[in-house]
Amino acid sequence: MRILSGLQPSGRLHIGNYFGMMEAALNLQHEGEAYYFIADYHSLTSIHDAKTLRENVRELAVDFLACGLDPAKCVFFRQSDVPEVTELSWILSTVTPMGLLERCHSYKDKVAHGISASHGLFAYPVLMAADILIYDSDVVPVGKDQKQHVEVTRDLAVKMNEAFGEGLLRIPAPRIREETAVVPGLDGQKMSKSYNNTIQLFEEEKALKKKIMGIKTDSTPVEDPKSIEGSSILALYKLVASPADYDVMVADHQRGGIGYGDFKKRLLQATWDFFAPMRARREAILAEPGYVDRVLADGAEKARKIARATLARVREAVGLG
Ligand code: ADP
Ligand code: TRP
């Protein structure tokens, strides 16, 4: 089984990214041949500053490794180190119906959030399809908001196979973790960089405290029972605390007599502790010069070999060269 996923280097990782997608991807690296990459071509749709893009790529590589990505088990690379993917993207675009892209929610959401409506942004799912198809991927672990893009990928693979020969491209399947499909942010909406409501994985202790103590709550008095439905504190606590501690917090909500401040302090401690081993690994990675570059160079070489073979097969099938 080949597993593939990508993350855009568009800012520091947050808890939504971790529990929505990364954790599942990290677990899957033990179950098959995993290919994970940093989608820097995709980030060009929102970042037009070379220094920022390069810094973000580097930060994401360090963070992904710190979270437990094991380069001995999986191939970890930078999307743009395999330029073959852009050629496949072009070929796919010639069988992509406009209507299919016009229906993509992510494009409409991004434009609504102020990202300029470029052709690249519109064609984003086609490049994502090329990412997935060029590595003959079977399973694509992603957050819920990316599911539609994997469905587009399946449609395009079917179209290519119908036009140019059955079996040309492997049809992938998304893998969504339903229980953490939407991690709430500090304001109760979906946690997202574009909503400015994130808790980053490697937040400084002081900043983390400020954010968690600032989570929006209702005005239920301390002595009254608190609502469990829609509580961001509880939803976040469930991710980072043990099941027993979570049950205690639920019971404390139902009983009343404890204020939100107390719950927030518990959430703060559990969050800090959950990411402690990753913080330590991150320090170790940063202390080893050249390590990240070596991992990415090695990953690029392995990824490129497969991408070249798929592209050669497709070029042959469509009549190029
Ligand atoms: P953002 O919304 O902060 O820009 P991205 O779109 O870069 O995050 O998402 C990267 C990955 O993390 C995707 O697979 C996405 O589905 C997942 N993800 C992001 N935010 C959340 C969230 N709040 N809950 C669950 N998954 C999320
Ligand atoms: N679009 C994904 C996101 O924003 C990133 C991505 C690019 C990706 N190519 C991919 C994810 C291929 C899975 C497979 O999160």
CSV table of C-alpha atoms and ligand atoms in Angstrom, one decimal:
chain,number,residue,atom,x,y,z
A,1,MET,CA,0.0,0.0,0.0
A,2,ARG,CA,1.4,3.4,-1.0
A,3,ILE,CA,0.4,6.3,1.2
A,4,LEU,CA,0.9,9.9,0.2
A,5,SER,CA,0.1,13.3,1.6
A,6,GLY,CA,1.3,16.9,1.4
A,7,LEU,CA,1.2,20.0,3.6
A,8,GLN,CA,1.5,23.5,2.4
A,9,PRO,CA,4.3,25.5,3.9
A,10,SER,CA,2.0,28.5,4.5
A,11,GLY,CA,2.7,29.2,8.2
A,12,ARG,CA,3.5,27.4,11.4
A,13,LEU,CA,1.8,24.1,12.2
A,14,HIS,CA,-1.2,24.3,14.5
A,15,ILE,CA,-3.1,21.8,16.5
A,16,GLY,CA,-5.8,21.5,13.8
A,17,ASN,CA,-3.2,20.4,11.3
A,18,TYR,CA,-1.7,18.0,13.7
A,19,PHE,CA,-4.9,16.2,14.8
A,20,GLY,CA,-6.7,16.7,11.5
A,21,MET,CA,-4.1,15.2,9.3
A,22,MET,CA,-0.5,14.8,10.6
A,23,GLU,CA,-1.1,12.3,13.4
A,24,ALA,CA,-2.9,9.9,11.1
A,25,ALA,CA,-0.2,10.3,8.5
A,26,LEU,CA,2.5,9.6,11.1
A,27,ASN,CA,0.7,6.5,12.2
A,28,LEU,CA,0.3,5.3,8.7
A,29,GLN,CA,4.1,5.4,8.1
A,30,HIS,CA,4.2,2.1,9.9
A,31,GLU,CA,1.6,0.5,7.7
A,32,GLY,CA,2.9,0.9,4.2
A,33,GLU,CA,5.2,2.8,1.9
A,34,ALA,CA,4.6,6.5,2.9
A,35,TYR,CA,5.5,9.5,0.8
A,36,TYR,CA,5.0,12.9,2.5
A,37,PHE,CA,6.0,16.2,1.0
A,38,ILE,CA,6.0,19.9,1.5
A,39,ALA,CA,3.7,21.5,-1.1
A,40,ASP,CA,5.7,24.6,-2.0
A,41,TYR,CA,4.4,24.9,-5.5
A,42,HIS,CA,0.9,25.1,-4.0
A,43,SER,CA,2.0,27.7,-1.5
A,44,LEU,CA,3.0,30.0,-4.4
A,45,THR,CA,-0.8,30.6,-4.8
A,46,SER,CA,-0.7,32.6,-1.5
A,47,ILE,CA,3.0,33.5,-0.8
A,48,HIS,CA,4.8,35.9,-3.2
A,49,ASP,CA,8.0,36.4,-1.2
A,50,ALA,CA,11.0,34.1,-1.8
A,51,LYS,CA,12.5,34.5,1.6
A,52,THR,CA,9.2,33.8,3.4
A,53,LEU,CA,8.5,30.7,1.3
A,54,ARG,CA,12.0,29.2,1.9
A,55,GLU,CA,11.8,29.9,5.6
A,56,ASN,CA,8.3,28.3,5.8
A,57,VAL,CA,9.5,25.2,3.9
A,58,ARG,CA,12.4,24.8,6.4
A,59,GLU,CA,10.2,25.3,9.5
A,60,LEU,CA,7.7,22.8,8.2
A,61,ALA,CA,10.4,20.3,7.5
A,62,VAL,CA,11.8,20.6,11.0
A,63,ASP,CA,8.3,20.5,12.6
A,64,PHE,CA,7.2,17.4,10.6
A,65,LEU,CA,10.4,15.6,11.6
A,66,ALA,CA,10.0,16.7,15.2
A,67,CYS,CA,6.5,15.3,15.2
A,68,GLY,CA,7.8,11.9,14.5
A,69,LEU,CA,8.1,11.6,10.7
A,70,ASP,CA,10.8,8.9,10.4
A,71,PRO,CA,13.0,9.3,7.3
A,72,ALA,CA,14.1,5.7,7.6
A,73,LYS,CA,10.5,4.6,7.1
A,74,CYS,CA,9.1,7.1,4.7
A,75,VAL,CA,10.1,9.3,1.8
A,76,PHE,CA,10.0,13.0,2.8
A,77,PHE,CA,10.6,15.6,0.1
A,78,ARG,CA,9.9,19.0,-1.2
A,79,GLN,CA,7.3,19.1,-4.0
A,80,SER,CA,9.3,21.4,-6.2
A,81,ASP,CA,12.3,19.0,-6.2
A,82,VAL,CA,10.2,16.8,-8.5
A,83,PRO,CA,9.3,19.2,-11.3
A,84,GLU,CA,7.9,16.3,-13.3
A,85,VAL,CA,4.7,16.8,-11.3
A,86,THR,CA,4.0,20.1,-13.1
A,87,GLU,CA,4.1,18.4,-16.5
A,88,LEU,CA,1.6,15.7,-15.4
A,89,SER,CA,-0.5,18.6,-14.0
A,90,TRP,CA,-0.7,20.1,-17.5
A,91,ILE,CA,-1.6,16.8,-19.1
A,92,LEU,CA,-4.4,16.3,-16.5
A,93,SER,CA,-5.6,19.8,-17.0
A,94,THR,CA,-6.5,18.9,-20.6
A,95,VAL,CA,-9.1,16.4,-19.4
A,96,THR,CA,-10.3,18.5,-16.5
A,97,PRO,CA,-13.8,19.9,-17.0
A,98,MET,CA,-14.1,23.5,-15.9
A,99,GLY,CA,-17.3,22.7,-14.0
A,100,LEU,CA,-15.4,20.2,-11.8
A,101,LEU,CA,-13.0,23.0,-10.6
A,102,GLU,CA,-15.8,25.5,-10.3
A,103,ARG,CA,-17.5,23.3,-7.8
A,104,CYS,CA,-14.5,23.1,-5.4
A,105,HIS,CA,-15.3,24.7,-2.0
A,106,SER,CA,-11.7,25.4,-1.1
A,107,TYR,CA,-11.2,27.8,-4.1
A,108,LYS,CA,-14.4,29.7,-3.2
A,109,ASP,CA,-13.4,29.8,0.6
A,110,LYS,CA,-9.9,31.1,-0.2
A,111,VAL,CA,-11.1,33.8,-2.5
A,112,ALA,CA,-13.7,34.8,0.2
A,113,HIS,CA,-10.8,35.1,2.7
A,114,GLY,CA,-8.9,37.5,0.4
A,115,ILE,CA,-6.5,35.3,-1.5
A,116,SER,CA,-6.4,36.6,-5.0
A,117,ALA,CA,-8.3,34.5,-7.6
A,118,SER,CA,-5.4,33.6,-9.8
A,119,HIS,CA,-5.4,30.8,-12.4
A,120,GLY,CA,-3.0,28.8,-10.1
A,121,LEU,CA,-5.5,29.0,-7.3
A,122,PHE,CA,-8.3,27.8,-9.5
A,123,ALA,CA,-6.2,25.0,-11.0
A,124,TYR,CA,-4.8,24.0,-7.5
A,125,PRO,CA,-6.8,20.7,-7.4
A,126,VAL,CA,-5.3,19.6,-10.7
A,127,LEU,CA,-1.7,20.0,-9.3
A,128,MET,CA,-2.8,18.1,-6.2
A,129,ALA,CA,-4.2,15.4,-8.4
A,130,ALA,CA,-0.8,15.2,-10.2
A,131,ASP,CA,0.9,14.9,-6.8
A,132,ILE,CA,-1.2,12.0,-5.9
A,133,LEU,CA,-1.3,10.2,-9.3
A,134,ILE,CA,2.4,10.6,-10.1
A,135,TYR,CA,3.3,8.4,-7.1
A,136,ASP,CA,0.7,5.7,-7.9
A,137,SER,CA,-0.8,6.4,-4.4
A,138,ASP,CA,-3.4,4.1,-2.9
A,139,VAL,CA,-4.3,6.1,0.3
A,140,VAL,CA,-4.3,9.8,0.9
A,141,PRO,CA,-4.6,10.8,4.6
A,142,VAL,CA,-6.0,14.4,4.7
A,143,GLY,CA,-8.3,16.6,6.7
A,144,LYS,CA,-12.0,16.8,5.8
A,145,ASP,CA,-11.6,20.0,3.8
A,146,GLN,CA,-9.3,18.2,1.4
A,147,LYS,CA,-11.6,15.3,0.7
A,148,GLN,CA,-13.2,17.0,-2.3
A,149,HIS,CA,-9.8,17.4,-3.9
A,150,VAL,CA,-9.1,13.7,-3.6
A,151,GLU,CA,-12.5,13.1,-5.3
A,152,VAL,CA,-11.4,15.4,-8.1
A,153,THR,CA,-8.3,13.3,-8.3
A,154,ARG,CA,-10.2,10.1,-8.7
A,155,ASP,CA,-12.4,11.6,-11.4
A,156,LEU,CA,-9.4,12.8,-13.3
A,157,ALA,CA,-7.7,9.4,-13.1
A,158,VAL,CA,-10.8,7.7,-14.4
A,159,LYS,CA,-11.0,10.1,-17.3
A,160,MET,CA,-7.4,9.6,-18.2
A,161,ASN,CA,-7.8,5.8,-18.0
A,162,GLU,CA,-10.9,6.0,-20.2
A,163,ALA,CA,-9.2,8.2,-22.8
A,164,PHE,CA,-5.7,6.6,-22.8
A,165,GLY,CA,-6.0,3.1,-21.5
A,166,GLU,CA,-7.3,1.2,-18.5
A,167,GLY,CA,-4.7,0.9,-15.7
A,168,LEU,CA,-2.7,3.9,-16.8
A,169,LEU,CA,-3.2,5.7,-13.4
A,170,ARG,CA,-4.0,4.1,-10.1
A,171,ILE,CA,-7.2,5.3,-8.4
A,172,PRO,CA,-6.5,6.6,-4.9
A,173,ALA,CA,-8.8,6.8,-1.9
A,174,PRO,CA,-9.0,9.5,0.8
A,175,ARG,CA,-8.5,8.5,4.4
A,176,ILE,CA,-10.3,11.0,6.7
A,177,ARG,CA,-10.2,10.8,10.5
A,178,GLU,CA,-13.8,11.5,11.3
A,179,GLU,CA,-13.3,12.0,15.0
A,180,THR,CA,-11.0,14.9,14.5
A,181,ALA,CA,-12.4,16.1,11.2
A,182,VAL,CA,-12.8,19.7,12.5
A,183,VAL,CA,-10.6,20.9,15.4
A,184,PRO,CA,-12.1,24.1,16.8
A,185,GLY,CA,-10.0,27.2,17.3
A,186,LEU,CA,-9.8,29.7,20.1
A,187,ASP,CA,-13.1,31.4,19.0
A,188,GLY,CA,-15.0,28.1,18.5
A,189,GLN,CA,-14.8,28.3,14.6
A,190,LYS,CA,-12.7,25.7,12.7
A,191,MET,CA,-9.0,26.3,13.7
A,192,SER,CA,-7.3,27.8,10.7
A,193,LYS,CA,-4.5,30.2,9.9
A,194,SER,CA,-6.8,32.3,7.9
A,195,TYR,CA,-9.1,32.8,10.9
A,196,ASN,CA,-6.3,33.9,13.3
A,197,ASN,CA,-7.6,31.5,15.9
A,198,THR,CA,-4.8,28.9,16.0
A,199,ILE,CA,-2.7,27.3,18.7
A,200,GLN,CA,0.6,26.4,17.2
A,201,LEU,CA,2.4,23.2,18.0
A,202,PHE,CA,5.6,24.8,19.1
A,203,GLU,CA,4.2,27.9,20.7
A,204,GLU,CA,6.3,29.5,23.5
A,205,GLU,CA,5.0,28.8,26.9
A,206,LYS,CA,3.9,32.4,27.6
A,207,ALA,CA,2.2,32.7,24.2
A,208,LEU,CA,0.4,29.4,24.7
A,209,LYS,CA,-0.8,30.5,28.1
A,210,LYS,CA,-2.2,33.8,26.7
A,211,LYS,CA,-4.0,32.0,23.9
A,212,ILE,CA,-5.6,29.2,26.0
A,213,MET,CA,-6.6,31.6,28.8
A,214,GLY,CA,-8.2,33.8,26.1
A,215,ILE,CA,-10.4,31.0,24.6
A,216,LYS,CA,-14.0,32.4,24.2
A,217,THR,CA,-16.5,31.0,26.6
A,218,ASP,CA,-20.1,31.8,27.6
A,219,SER,CA,-21.0,33.7,30.7
A,220,THR,CA,-22.3,30.7,32.8
A,221,PRO,CA,-21.7,31.6,36.5
A,222,VAL,CA,-19.0,29.5,38.3
A,223,GLU,CA,-21.5,27.6,40.4
A,224,ASP,CA,-23.7,26.5,37.5
A,225,PRO,CA,-23.2,23.4,35.4
A,226,LYS,CA,-21.5,24.2,32.1
A,227,SER,CA,-22.6,23.1,28.6
A,228,ILE,CA,-20.7,20.2,27.1
A,229,GLU,CA,-22.1,20.7,23.6
A,230,GLY,CA,-19.9,23.1,21.6
A,231,SER,CA,-17.3,23.6,24.3
A,232,SER,CA,-13.9,24.3,22.6
A,233,ILE,CA,-12.1,23.7,25.8
A,234,LEU,CA,-13.5,20.2,26.1
A,235,ALA,CA,-13.0,19.5,22.4
A,236,LEU,CA,-9.3,20.5,22.6
A,237,TYR,CA,-8.8,18.8,26.0
A,238,LYS,CA,-10.0,15.5,24.5
A,239,LEU,CA,-7.2,15.6,22.0
A,240,VAL,CA,-4.4,16.2,24.5
A,241,ALA,CA,-5.5,14.7,27.8
A,242,SER,CA,-5.8,11.0,28.8
A,243,PRO,CA,-9.4,9.6,28.5
A,244,ALA,CA,-9.6,9.5,32.4
A,245,ASP,CA,-8.7,13.1,32.8
A,246,TYR,CA,-11.1,14.0,30.0
A,247,ASP,CA,-13.9,12.1,31.8
A,248,VAL,CA,-13.1,14.1,35.0
A,249,MET,CA,-13.4,17.4,33.1
A,250,VAL,CA,-16.8,16.3,31.6
A,251,ALA,CA,-18.1,15.4,35.0
A,252,ASP,CA,-16.8,18.8,36.4
A,253,HIS,CA,-18.7,20.6,33.6
A,254,GLN,CA,-21.9,18.8,34.4
A,255,ARG,CA,-21.6,19.3,38.2
A,256,GLY,CA,-20.9,23.0,38.2
A,257,GLY,CA,-18.9,24.8,40.9
A,258,ILE,CA,-15.8,25.1,38.8
A,259,GLY,CA,-15.1,28.1,36.6
A,260,TYR,CA,-13.8,28.2,33.0
A,261,GLY,CA,-10.4,29.5,34.2
A,262,ASP,CA,-9.8,26.3,36.0
A,263,PHE,CA,-10.6,24.2,32.9
A,264,LYS,CA,-8.4,26.4,30.8
A,265,LYS,CA,-5.5,25.8,33.2
A,266,ARG,CA,-5.9,22.1,32.9
A,267,LEU,CA,-6.0,22.4,29.1
A,268,LEU,CA,-2.9,24.5,29.2
A,269,GLN,CA,-1.0,21.9,31.2
A,270,ALA,CA,-2.2,19.0,29.1
A,271,THR,CA,-1.3,20.8,25.8
A,272,TRP,CA,2.2,21.7,27.1
A,273,ASP,CA,2.8,18.1,28.2
A,274,PHE,CA,1.4,16.5,25.0
A,275,PHE,CA,3.9,18.3,22.8
A,276,ALA,CA,6.9,18.0,25.2
A,277,PRO,CA,8.6,15.1,23.4
A,278,MET,CA,8.2,16.8,20.1
A,279,ARG,CA,9.7,20.0,21.4
A,280,ALA,CA,12.7,18.0,22.6
A,281,ARG,CA,13.1,16.3,19.3
A,282,ARG,CA,12.8,19.7,17.5
A,283,GLU,CA,15.7,21.0,19.6
A,284,ALA,CA,17.8,18.0,18.7
A,285,ILE,CA,17.1,18.4,15.0
A,286,LEU,CA,18.0,22.1,15.1
A,287,ALA,CA,21.3,21.2,16.8
A,288,GLU,CA,22.4,19.0,13.9
A,289,PRO,CA,23.5,21.1,11.0
A,290,GLY,CA,22.7,19.7,7.5
A,291,TYR,CA,20.3,17.0,8.8
A,292,VAL,CA,17.2,18.4,7.3
A,293,ASP,CA,18.8,19.2,4.0
A,294,ARG,CA,20.2,15.6,3.8
A,295,VAL,CA,16.7,14.1,4.5
A,296,LEU,CA,15.0,16.2,1.9
A,297,ALA,CA,17.7,15.6,-0.7
A,298,ASP,CA,17.5,11.8,-0.1
A,299,GLY,CA,13.7,12.0,-0.3
A,300,ALA,CA,13.7,14.0,-3.5
A,301,GLU,CA,15.9,11.4,-5.2
A,302,LYS,CA,13.6,8.5,-4.3
A,303,ALA,CA,10.5,10.4,-5.1
A,304,ARG,CA,11.8,11.5,-8.5
A,305,LYS,CA,12.6,8.0,-9.6
A,306,ILE,CA,8.9,7.0,-9.3
A,307,ALA,CA,7.6,10.3,-10.7
A,308,ARG,CA,9.8,9.9,-13.8
A,309,ALA,CA,8.5,6.4,-14.4
A,310,THR,CA,4.9,7.4,-14.2
A,311,LEU,CA,5.4,10.4,-16.3
A,312,ALA,CA,7.2,8.4,-19.0
A,313,ARG,CA,4.2,6.0,-19.0
A,314,VAL,CA,1.7,8.8,-19.4
A,315,ARG,CA,3.7,10.6,-22.1
A,316,GLU,CA,3.9,7.4,-24.0
A,317,ALA,CA,0.1,6.8,-23.6
A,318,VAL,CA,-0.9,10.3,-24.7
A,319,GLY,CA,1.5,10.6,-27.6
A,320,LEU,CA,4.1,13.0,-26.4
A,321,GLY,CA,7.8,12.6,-27.4
B,1,ADP,P1,-5.3,26.2,7.5
B,1,ADP,O1,-6.8,26.0,7.4
B,1,ADP,O2,-4.8,26.6,8.8
B,1,ADP,O3,-4.7,27.0,6.3
B,1,ADP,P2,-4.4,24.0,5.8
B,1,ADP,O4,-5.5,24.3,4.9
B,1,ADP,O5,-3.0,24.3,5.4
B,1,ADP,O6,-4.7,24.7,7.2
B,1,ADP,O7,-4.5,22.5,6.3
B,1,ADP,C1,-3.5,21.5,6.2
B,1,ADP,C2,-4.1,20.2,6.6
B,1,ADP,O8,-4.6,20.2,8.0
B,1,ADP,C3,-5.3,19.7,5.8
B,1,ADP,O9,-5.3,18.3,5.6
B,1,ADP,C4,-6.5,20.1,6.6
B,1,ADP,O10,-7.6,19.4,6.4
B,1,ADP,C5,-6.0,19.9,8.1
B,1,ADP,N1,-6.6,20.9,9.0
B,1,ADP,C6,-6.4,22.2,9.0
B,1,ADP,N2,-7.2,22.8,10.0
B,1,ADP,C7,-7.9,21.8,10.6
B,1,ADP,C8,-8.9,21.7,11.6
B,1,ADP,N3,-9.2,22.8,12.3
B,1,ADP,N4,-9.4,20.5,12.0
B,1,ADP,C9,-9.0,19.4,11.3
B,1,ADP,N5,-8.1,19.4,10.3
B,1,ADP,C10,-7.5,20.5,9.9
B,2,TRP,N1,-4.0,20.8,-0.6
B,2,TRP,C1,-3.4,20.3,0.6
B,2,TRP,C2,-3.7,21.2,1.8
B,2,TRP,O1,-3.9,22.4,1.6
B,2,TRP,C3,-1.9,20.1,0.4
B,2,TRP,C4,-1.6,19.1,-0.7
B,2,TRP,C5,-1.0,19.4,-1.9
B,2,TRP,C6,-1.9,17.7,-0.7
B,2,TRP,N2,-0.9,18.2,-2.7
B,2,TRP,C7,-1.4,17.2,-1.9
B,2,TRP,C8,-2.4,16.8,0.2
B,2,TRP,C9,-1.5,15.8,-2.3
B,2,TRP,C10,-2.6,15.5,-0.1
B,2,TRP,C11,-2.1,15.0,-1.3
B,2,TRP,O2,-3.6,20.8,2.9
